[in-house]
CSV table of C-alpha atoms and ligand atoms in Angstrom, one decimal:
chain,number,residue,atom,x,y,z
A,1,UNK,CA,-7.7,-15.3,-9.4
A,2,UNK,CA,-11.1,-13.4,-9.3
A,3,UNK,CA,-13.1,-15.1,-6.7
A,4,UNK,CA,-13.2,-12.0,-4.1
A,5,UNK,CA,-15.1,-11.9,-1.2
A,6,UNK,CA,-17.7,-9.3,-1.1
A,7,UNK,CA,-15.0,-7.0,-2.5
A,8,UNK,CA,-16.3,-3.7,-4.3
A,9,UNK,CA,-15.2,-3.0,-8.4
A,10,UNK,CA,-14.1,-0.1,-8.6
A,11,UNK,CA,-13.1,-1.7,-13.0
A,12,UNK,CA,-13.4,-4.9,-14.0
A,13,UNK,CA,-11.2,-4.8,-16.7
A,14,UNK,CA,-8.5,-4.5,-15.3
A,15,UNK,CA,-9.1,-5.6,-12.3
A,16,UNK,CA,-9.7,-2.9,-9.8
A,17,UNK,CA,-11.1,-4.3,-6.6
A,18,UNK,CA,-11.1,-2.3,-3.1
A,19,UNK,CA,-11.4,-5.0,-0.2
A,20,UNK,CA,-14.7,-4.7,2.2
A,21,UNK,CA,-13.8,-3.3,5.2
A,22,UNK,CA,-16.0,-5.4,7.3
A,23,UNK,CA,-13.8,-8.5,6.1
A,24,UNK,CA,-10.0,-6.4,7.3
A,25,UNK,CA,-10.9,-5.9,10.5
A,26,UNK,CA,-11.6,-9.6,11.0
A,27,UNK,CA,-8.4,-11.6,11.2
A,28,UNK,CA,-5.0,-9.8,11.7
A,29,UNK,CA,-3.8,-11.6,7.9
A,30,UNK,CA,-5.7,-10.5,4.9
A,31,UNK,CA,-7.0,-14.1,3.3
A,32,UNK,CA,-6.1,-13.5,-0.5
A,33,UNK,CA,-10.2,-14.0,-1.2
A,34,UNK,CA,-10.8,-10.7,0.8
A,35,UNK,CA,-7.0,-8.8,0.1
A,36,UNK,CA,-7.5,-5.4,-2.0
A,37,UNK,CA,-6.4,-5.5,-6.3
A,38,UNK,CA,-4.7,-2.5,-8.0
A,39,UNK,CA,-4.2,-2.8,-11.5
A,40,UNK,CA,-2.5,-0.9,-14.0
A,41,UNK,CA,-3.1,-2.8,-17.2
A,42,UNK,CA,-4.4,-6.9,-18.2
A,43,UNK,CA,-3.3,-9.8,-15.6
A,44,UNK,CA,-0.1,-11.1,-18.1
A,45,UNK,CA,-0.7,-14.9,-18.7
A,46,UNK,CA,2.6,-16.3,-18.0
A,47,UNK,CA,3.8,-20.0,-18.4
A,48,UNK,CA,6.7,-20.2,-14.9
A,49,UNK,CA,8.8,-23.0,-17.1
A,50,UNK,CA,9.5,-19.9,-19.1
A,51,UNK,CA,9.6,-17.0,-16.7
A,52,UNK,CA,13.4,-15.6,-16.0
A,53,UNK,CA,14.1,-12.4,-13.6
A,54,UNK,CA,16.7,-10.5,-15.1
A,55,UNK,CA,18.4,-8.5,-12.9
A,56,UNK,CA,21.1,-6.5,-14.7
A,57,UNK,CA,22.5,-2.2,-14.8
A,58,UNK,CA,25.0,-1.4,-12.6
A,59,UNK,CA,25.8,-5.1,-11.2
A,60,UNK,CA,29.5,-6.4,-11.6
A,61,UNK,CA,27.7,-9.9,-12.8
A,62,UNK,CA,24.3,-9.4,-14.3
A,63,UNK,CA,21.8,-12.8,-13.6
A,64,UNK,CA,18.9,-14.4,-15.4
A,65,UNK,CA,17.8,-16.7,-12.5
A,66,UNK,CA,14.8,-19.8,-13.8
A,67,UNK,CA,11.9,-19.9,-10.9
A,68,UNK,CA,13.8,-22.8,-9.9
A,69,UNK,CA,17.1,-21.2,-8.8
A,70,UNK,CA,15.7,-18.0,-7.6
A,71,UNK,CA,14.5,-20.6,-4.8
A,72,UNK,CA,17.7,-22.9,-5.2
A,73,UNK,CA,20.1,-20.6,-4.9
A,74,UNK,CA,18.3,-17.7,-2.3
A,75,UNK,CA,17.7,-19.1,1.5
A,76,UNK,CA,13.2,-18.3,1.3
A,77,UNK,CA,12.5,-16.1,3.6
A,78,UNK,CA,8.5,-15.0,5.9
A,79,UNK,CA,7.7,-11.3,6.3
A,80,UNK,CA,3.8,-10.6,7.5
A,81,UNK,CA,3.0,-8.0,5.5
A,82,UNK,CA,1.4,-4.3,5.8
A,83,UNK,CA,0.6,-3.7,1.4
A,84,UNK,CA,-1.2,0.1,1.1
A,85,UNK,CA,-2.1,1.4,-1.7
A,86,UNK,CA,-1.2,5.5,-2.6
A,87,UNK,CA,-5.3,5.9,-3.4
A,88,UNK,CA,-6.3,4.5,-0.4
A,89,UNK,CA,-8.2,7.4,2.1
A,90,UNK,CA,-9.2,8.9,-1.2
A,91,UNK,CA,-13.1,9.0,-0.8
A,92,UNK,CA,-12.3,11.3,2.0
A,93,UNK,CA,-9.8,14.1,-0.6
A,94,UNK,CA,-13.0,13.7,-2.5
A,95,UNK,CA,-14.7,16.0,-0.2
A,96,UNK,CA,-12.2,19.4,0.2
A,97,UNK,CA,-11.9,19.6,-3.8
A,98,UNK,CA,-12.1,17.7,-6.3
A,99,UNK,CA,-9.9,15.1,-7.5
A,100,UNK,CA,-8.2,14.4,-10.8
A,101,UNK,CA,-10.1,12.4,-12.3
A,102,UNK,CA,-8.6,9.7,-14.1
A,103,UNK,CA,-8.5,8.6,-9.7
A,104,UNK,CA,-10.2,5.4,-8.5
A,105,UNK,CA,-11.8,6.5,-5.7
A,106,UNK,CA,-10.9,4.0,-3.1
A,107,UNK,CA,-12.1,4.4,0.7
A,108,UNK,CA,-10.7,2.8,3.5
A,109,UNK,CA,-10.6,-0.5,1.5
A,110,UNK,CA,-6.9,-0.3,-0.5
A,111,UNK,CA,-5.0,-1.7,2.1
A,112,UNK,CA,-4.6,-5.8,3.3
A,113,UNK,CA,-1.9,-7.1,4.7
A,114,UNK,CA,-0.7,-10.6,4.3
A,115,UNK,CA,2.1,-13.4,5.3
A,116,UNK,CA,4.5,-13.5,2.3
A,117,UNK,CA,7.5,-14.9,1.5
A,118,UNK,CA,10.5,-15.8,-1.0
A,119,UNK,CA,14.1,-14.5,-1.3
A,120,UNK,CA,15.8,-11.4,0.6
A,121,UNK,CA,16.0,-8.9,-2.7
A,122,UNK,CA,19.2,-8.3,-0.8
A,123,UNK,CA,20.8,-11.5,-1.1
A,124,UNK,CA,20.0,-11.6,-4.8
A,125,UNK,CA,21.4,-8.1,-5.6
A,126,UNK,CA,24.2,-9.3,-3.3
A,127,UNK,CA,25.0,-12.4,-5.6
A,128,UNK,CA,25.0,-9.9,-8.0
A,129,UNK,CA,26.8,-7.5,-7.3
A,130,UNK,CA,26.7,-3.5,-7.1
A,131,UNK,CA,29.0,-1.6,-8.4
A,132,UNK,CA,29.8,2.0,-6.1
A,133,UNK,CA,27.0,4.4,-8.6
A,134,UNK,CA,24.7,1.9,-7.6
A,135,UNK,CA,21.9,4.0,-5.6
A,136,UNK,CA,18.9,3.4,-7.3
A,137,UNK,CA,16.7,-0.4,-7.9
A,138,UNK,CA,14.4,-0.7,-10.6
A,139,UNK,CA,11.7,-3.3,-11.2
A,140,UNK,CA,9.5,-3.9,-13.7
A,141,UNK,CA,6.9,-5.9,-14.6
A,142,UNK,CA,6.0,-7.9,-17.4
A,143,UNK,CA,2.4,-6.9,-18.2
A,144,UNK,CA,1.7,-4.5,-20.3
A,145,UNK,CA,0.2,-1.1,-20.3
A,146,UNK,CA,-1.1,0.6,-23.2
A,147,UNK,CA,-0.7,3.9,-22.1
A,148,UNK,CA,3.1,3.3,-22.1
A,149,UNK,CA,3.7,0.6,-24.1
A,150,UNK,CA,5.8,-1.2,-21.8
A,151,UNK,CA,5.2,-2.6,-18.1
A,152,UNK,CA,4.3,-1.2,-15.4
A,153,UNK,CA,7.9,-0.5,-13.2
A,154,UNK,CA,8.9,2.0,-10.3
A,155,UNK,CA,12.3,2.1,-7.8
A,156,UNK,CA,13.6,1.9,-4.5
A,157,UNK,CA,16.9,3.3,-3.1
A,158,UNK,CA,19.2,1.2,-2.8
A,159,UNK,CA,19.5,1.8,0.6
A,160,UNK,CA,16.0,0.5,1.8
A,161,UNK,CA,16.7,-3.1,-1.5
A,162,UNK,CA,18.8,-4.0,1.5
A,163,UNK,CA,16.5,-4.4,4.4
A,164,UNK,CA,16.1,-8.0,5.3
A,165,UNK,CA,12.8,-7.7,5.4
A,166,UNK,CA,11.6,-6.9,0.9
A,167,UNK,CA,11.3,-9.6,-0.5
A,168,UNK,CA,11.0,-11.5,-4.1
A,169,UNK,CA,8.2,-13.6,-3.2
A,170,UNK,CA,6.5,-15.9,-4.2
A,171,UNK,CA,4.2,-17.3,-1.8
A,172,UNK,CA,1.3,-15.3,-0.7
A,173,UNK,CA,-0.4,-16.5,2.7
A,174,UNK,CA,1.0,-20.1,2.3
A,175,UNK,CA,0.0,-20.8,-0.5
A,176,UNK,CA,2.2,-20.1,-4.8
A,177,UNK,CA,1.3,-16.1,-5.6
A,178,UNK,CA,-2.3,-15.7,-7.2
A,179,UNK,CA,-1.9,-14.2,-10.6
A,180,UNK,CA,-3.8,-11.7,-8.9
A,181,UNK,CA,-1.2,-10.4,-7.3
A,182,UNK,CA,1.6,-11.3,-9.2
A,183,UNK,CA,2.2,-15.0,-10.0
A,184,UNK,CA,4.9,-15.9,-10.2
A,185,UNK,CA,6.6,-13.3,-8.7
A,186,UNK,CA,6.6,-10.1,-7.4
A,187,UNK,CA,8.5,-7.9,-5.5
A,188,UNK,CA,7.6,-6.8,-1.4
A,189,UNK,CA,8.4,-3.2,0.1
A,190,UNK,CA,7.4,-2.6,3.3
A,191,UNK,CA,6.5,0.9,4.2
A,192,UNK,CA,6.7,1.8,1.1
A,193,UNK,CA,3.3,3.0,-0.7
A,194,UNK,CA,1.9,0.0,-3.3
A,195,UNK,CA,2.8,0.8,-6.0
A,196,UNK,CA,6.8,0.2,-5.7
A,197,UNK,CA,5.3,-3.8,-4.9
A,198,UNK,CA,5.7,-4.9,-8.3
A,199,UNK,CA,3.8,-7.5,-9.7
A,200,UNK,CA,4.9,-10.5,-12.3
A,201,UNK,CA,8.4,-8.8,-12.1
A,202,UNK,CA,11.0,-9.9,-14.9
A,203,UNK,CA,13.7,-7.0,-14.5
A,204,UNK,CA,15.8,-5.4,-11.9
A,205,UNK,CA,17.7,-3.3,-12.9
A,206,UNK,CA,20.7,-1.3,-10.5
A,207,UNK,CA,21.5,2.4,-11.5
A,208,UNK,CA,22.5,5.5,-10.8
A,209,UNK,CA,19.4,7.5,-10.7
A,210,UNK,CA,15.1,6.8,-9.6
A,211,UNK,CA,13.5,5.2,-12.6
A,212,UNK,CA,12.4,6.6,-15.5
A,213,UNK,CA,8.9,4.3,-15.6
A,214,UNK,CA,5.5,6.5,-15.4
A,215,UNK,CA,4.3,5.3,-12.6
A,216,UNK,CA,8.1,6.7,-11.0
A,217,UNK,CA,8.6,10.0,-13.2
A,218,UNK,CA,4.9,11.2,-13.6
A,219,UNK,CA,2.7,8.9,-11.7
A,220,UNK,CA,2.2,8.5,-7.8
A,221,UNK,CA,3.8,11.8,-7.3
A,222,UNK,CA,2.8,14.4,-4.0
A,223,UNK,CA,2.5,18.0,-5.5
A,224,UNK,CA,1.4,20.6,-2.9
A,225,UNK,CA,-2.8,22.4,-2.0
A,226,UNK,CA,-1.8,24.3,-4.1
A,227,UNK,CA,-0.8,22.9,-7.4
A,228,UNK,CA,-3.9,21.2,-9.4
A,229,UNK,CA,-3.8,19.4,-12.7
A,230,UNK,CA,-4.2,22.7,-14.2
A,231,UNK,CA,-1.0,23.9,-13.0
A,232,UNK,CA,1.2,21.3,-12.8
A,233,UNK,CA,4.4,20.7,-14.0
A,234,UNK,CA,5.3,16.7,-13.9
A,235,UNK,CA,9.1,18.0,-14.0
A,236,UNK,CA,8.2,18.8,-10.1
A,237,UNK,CA,6.6,16.5,-7.2
A,238,UNK,CA,8.3,14.3,-4.0
A,239,UNK,CA,8.1,10.8,-6.1
A,240,UNK,CA,6.5,8.8,-3.6
A,241,UNK,CA,7.8,6.5,-1.1
A,242,UNK,CA,8.0,5.3,2.0
A,243,UNK,CA,4.2,5.4,4.1
A,244,UNK,CA,3.2,8.3,6.9
A,245,UNK,CA,1.5,6.6,10.1
A,246,UNK,CA,-1.8,6.3,9.6
A,247,UNK,CA,-5.8,5.2,10.9
A,248,UNK,CA,-8.8,4.8,10.6
A,249,UNK,CA,-11.8,4.0,12.0
A,250,UNK,CA,-13.6,0.2,10.3
A,251,UNK,CA,-17.0,0.6,12.5
A,252,UNK,CA,-19.0,2.6,13.2
A,253,UNK,CA,-19.4,3.6,9.8
A,254,UNK,CA,-20.2,7.2,8.6
A,255,UNK,CA,-23.8,8.4,9.0
A,256,UNK,CA,-24.4,5.6,11.4
A,257,UNK,CA,-28.0,5.6,13.3
A,258,UNK,CA,-27.2,4.1,16.5
A,259,UNK,CA,-28.9,3.6,20.1
A,260,UNK,CA,-27.9,6.6,22.5
A,261,UNK,CA,-25.4,4.5,25.4
A,262,UNK,CA,-22.4,3.3,25.3
A,263,UNK,CA,-20.7,3.0,22.3
A,264,UNK,CA,-17.6,0.1,21.0
A,265,UNK,CA,-15.4,1.9,18.0
A,266,UNK,CA,-13.1,-0.8,16.1
A,267,UNK,CA,-10.4,0.4,13.9
A,268,UNK,CA,-7.1,0.0,12.2
A,269,UNK,CA,-3.5,1.5,12.5
A,270,UNK,CA,-0.2,1.2,10.4
A,271,UNK,CA,3.3,2.7,11.7
A,272,UNK,CA,5.1,5.0,8.5
A,273,UNK,CA,8.1,2.9,7.5
A,274,UNK,CA,9.9,0.7,8.9
A,275,UNK,CA,8.6,2.2,12.6
A,276,UNK,CA,5.6,0.4,14.5
A,277,UNK,CA,2.5,2.1,15.9
A,278,UNK,CA,3.0,3.0,19.4
A,279,UNK,CA,-0.5,5.3,20.3
A,280,UNK,CA,-4.3,5.6,19.0
A,281,UNK,CA,-6.4,7.8,20.0
A,282,UNK,CA,-9.4,8.1,19.2
A,283,UNK,CA,-12.2,11.4,20.2
A,284,UNK,CA,-15.7,10.9,20.4
A,285,UNK,CA,-17.1,15.0,21.0
A,286,UNK,CA,-14.8,16.1,17.3
A,287,UNK,CA,-11.4,17.0,18.7
A,288,UNK,CA,-12.0,18.2,21.8
A,289,UNK,CA,-11.2,14.9,24.1
A,290,UNK,CA,-9.5,12.1,23.8
A,291,UNK,CA,-8.9,8.3,25.4
A,292,UNK,CA,-6.1,5.9,24.1
A,293,UNK,CA,-7.8,3.4,22.3
A,294,UNK,CA,-6.5,-0.4,23.5
A,295,UNK,CA,-4.6,-2.8,20.4
A,296,UNK,CA,-5.9,-6.0,20.5
A,297,UNK,CA,-2.2,-7.5,19.9
A,298,UNK,CA,1.2,-5.9,20.4
A,299,UNK,CA,2.0,-4.1,17.3
A,300,UNK,CA,4.4,-4.7,14.4
A,301,UNK,CA,7.3,-3.6,11.4
A,302,UNK,CA,5.8,-3.6,8.9
A,303,UNK,CA,2.0,-4.5,9.5
A,304,UNK,CA,-1.5,-2.4,11.0
A,305,UNK,CA,-2.4,-3.3,13.9
A,306,UNK,CA,-6.4,-3.3,14.9
A,307,UNK,CA,-7.4,-1.3,17.9
A,308,UNK,CA,-10.4,-0.6,19.9
A,309,UNK,CA,-12.3,2.1,22.7
A,310,UNK,CA,-16.0,2.2,23.8
A,311,UNK,CA,-17.3,6.1,25.0
A,312,UNK,CA,-20.6,7.0,26.4
A,313,UNK,CA,-22.8,8.9,23.2
A,314,UNK,CA,-26.0,11.2,24.4
A,315,UNK,CA,-28.8,11.2,21.9
A,316,UNK,CA,-27.6,13.6,18.6
A,317,UNK,CA,-25.3,14.0,16.6
A,318,UNK,CA,-21.7,13.2,17.4
A,319,UNK,CA,-18.1,13.5,15.6
A,320,UNK,CA,-16.0,10.1,16.1
A,321,UNK,CA,-12.0,11.2,15.4
A,322,UNK,CA,-8.9,8.6,15.7
A,323,UNK,CA,-5.6,9.6,15.0
A,324,UNK,CA,-2.2,7.9,16.2
A,325,UNK,CA,1.5,8.6,16.8
A,326,UNK,CA,4.2,6.3,15.9
A,327,UNK,CA,7.8,4.7,17.0
A,328,UNK,CA,9.6,7.2,15.0
A,329,UNK,CA,7.8,9.9,16.7
A,330,UNK,CA,5.1,10.3,13.8
A,331,UNK,CA,2.0,12.2,14.4
A,332,UNK,CA,-1.0,12.3,11.8
A,333,UNK,CA,-2.4,16.0,10.2
A,334,UNK,CA,-5.9,16.6,11.7
A,335,UNK,CA,-7.2,18.3,8.1
A,336,UNK,CA,-8.2,17.3,5.3
A,337,UNK,CA,-7.1,20.6,3.7
A,338,UNK,CA,-3.5,20.0,5.2
A,339,UNK,CA,-2.9,17.2,2.7
A,340,UNK,CA,-5.3,17.7,-0.2
A,341,UNK,CA,-3.6,17.3,-3.6
A,342,UNK,CA,-5.4,16.8,-6.8
A,343,UNK,CA,-4.1,13.4,-7.2
A,344,UNK,CA,-5.2,12.1,-4.0
A,345,UNK,CA,-2.6,10.4,-2.9
A,346,UNK,CA,-1.5,9.4,1.0
A,347,UNK,CA,-3.9,11.0,2.8
A,348,UNK,CA,-3.3,9.5,6.1
A,349,UNK,CA,-5.3,13.6,8.0
A,350,UNK,CA,-7.5,11.6,11.0
A,351,UNK,CA,-10.0,10.2,10.2
A,352,UNK,CA,-13.3,11.3,10.8
A,353,UNK,CA,-16.9,9.4,11.1
A,354,UNK,CA,-20.3,11.7,11.8
A,355,UNK,CA,-22.7,9.1,13.6
A,356,UNK,CA,-25.7,10.0,14.8
A,357,UNK,CA,-27.5,8.2,18.3
A,358,UNK,CA,-30.9,7.6,18.6
A,359,UNK,CA,-32.7,9.2,21.7
B,401,MTE,N1,2.4,-4.3,-10.5
B,401,MTE,C1,2.2,-3.7,-12.2
B,401,MTE,N2,3.0,-4.8,-12.2
B,401,MTE,N3,0.7,-3.1,-11.9
B,401,MTE,C2,0.3,-2.4,-11.7
B,401,MTE,O1,-0.1,-2.8,-11.9
B,401,MTE,N4,-0.4,-2.0,-9.7
B,401,MTE,C3,1.4,-1.7,-8.1
B,401,MTE,C4,1.2,-2.4,-6.9
B,401,MTE,N5,1.8,-3.7,-8.9
B,401,MTE,C5,0.4,-2.6,-10.2
B,401,MTE,C6,2.1,-2.8,-9.8
B,401,MTE,C7,-0.6,-1.0,-7.4
B,401,MTE,S1,-0.5,0.9,-7.2
B,401,MTE,C8,0.1,-2.1,-6.5
B,401,MTE,S2,-1.0,-0.5,-4.3
B,401,MTE,C9,0.4,-2.8,-5.3
B,401,MTE,O2,0.7,-3.7,-6.7
B,401,MTE,C10,-1.4,-3.8,-5.0
B,401,MTE,O3,-1.2,-5.6,-5.2
B,401,MTE,P1,-2.5,-6.0,-5.5
B,401,MTE,O4,-2.9,-6.2,-6.5
B,401,MTE,O5,-1.7,-7.4,-4.4
B,401,MTE,O6,-3.4,-6.2,-3.9
């Protein structure tokens, strides 16, 4: 399914599409044809009749389940969840210092929200019976990544895997999961970087330590601003998991030329893992003064919320800035320099948008 609406194609093969920010802000649930796409390898062609999900590792009863068995044995559960790639807002970080050239320079377009339905991972793990040493749950995709001669994989801590809203999803927005987004089955880990929501999942392994898959043990690691590609020690660094609170401006766009006077600023805010957005604030003077933005709907766990605020701008140049706080008491860092890392992951600094108003 490559019929995406007004998307930005970063790479055609494997398919990597940014969502159109303007379309993202139109509906709280992103239509499937607008949803961003992040692939590290070609989309595998999976025959649903032959498909089996294997659950093994530190479990009392290893399982091999067909799609029918998964649907019959485990009740369906539905969750509205935002997926955000760890590289969302990387473009701003490139303005501080160059980022690893192999990375896609995502703008505010590697984020989308869908209604996901499937079996709870927790129910499937309960059926397999994790052994006492179990501490992590590793996922392996059925796509073949050239570079590693294996599937894309990653893991989450067992505690997170037992959250009632972590899914093995077979439906997206009320329809069967499309091939681009993981048909016939994908993991959905709300509140975590998108990379942990492994698509085309074929194997779930319960283990004592995190996954050793390249995308857990090497890529998707966070290093401090002092580390560069030349100095990095890949044994170090923090494996990314839970997402931090974030917010960004959708309209106006950076560099917009506007008439002076009343301006409505609109954007999106995302809570950190397991939290809800509590407050969004806008500054129209580069961060000197702040006003509360209005949330357009009650904030939810696992999903973004839309906000808007108005300000009155005289002729001249202005910097609009947004920041948010969530129910876990977390706020965003003010400066891009504080969050810069050479891989360009999890940028949640205040989002700044320069505009110019005509007299
Ligand atoms: N799963 C597999 N098997 N292969 C992948 O390349 N990409 C991951 C994740 N799951 C990936 C994967 C990344 S980095 C992200 S951000 C999300 O899928 C994106 O999900 P989407 O393409 O449905 O938006």
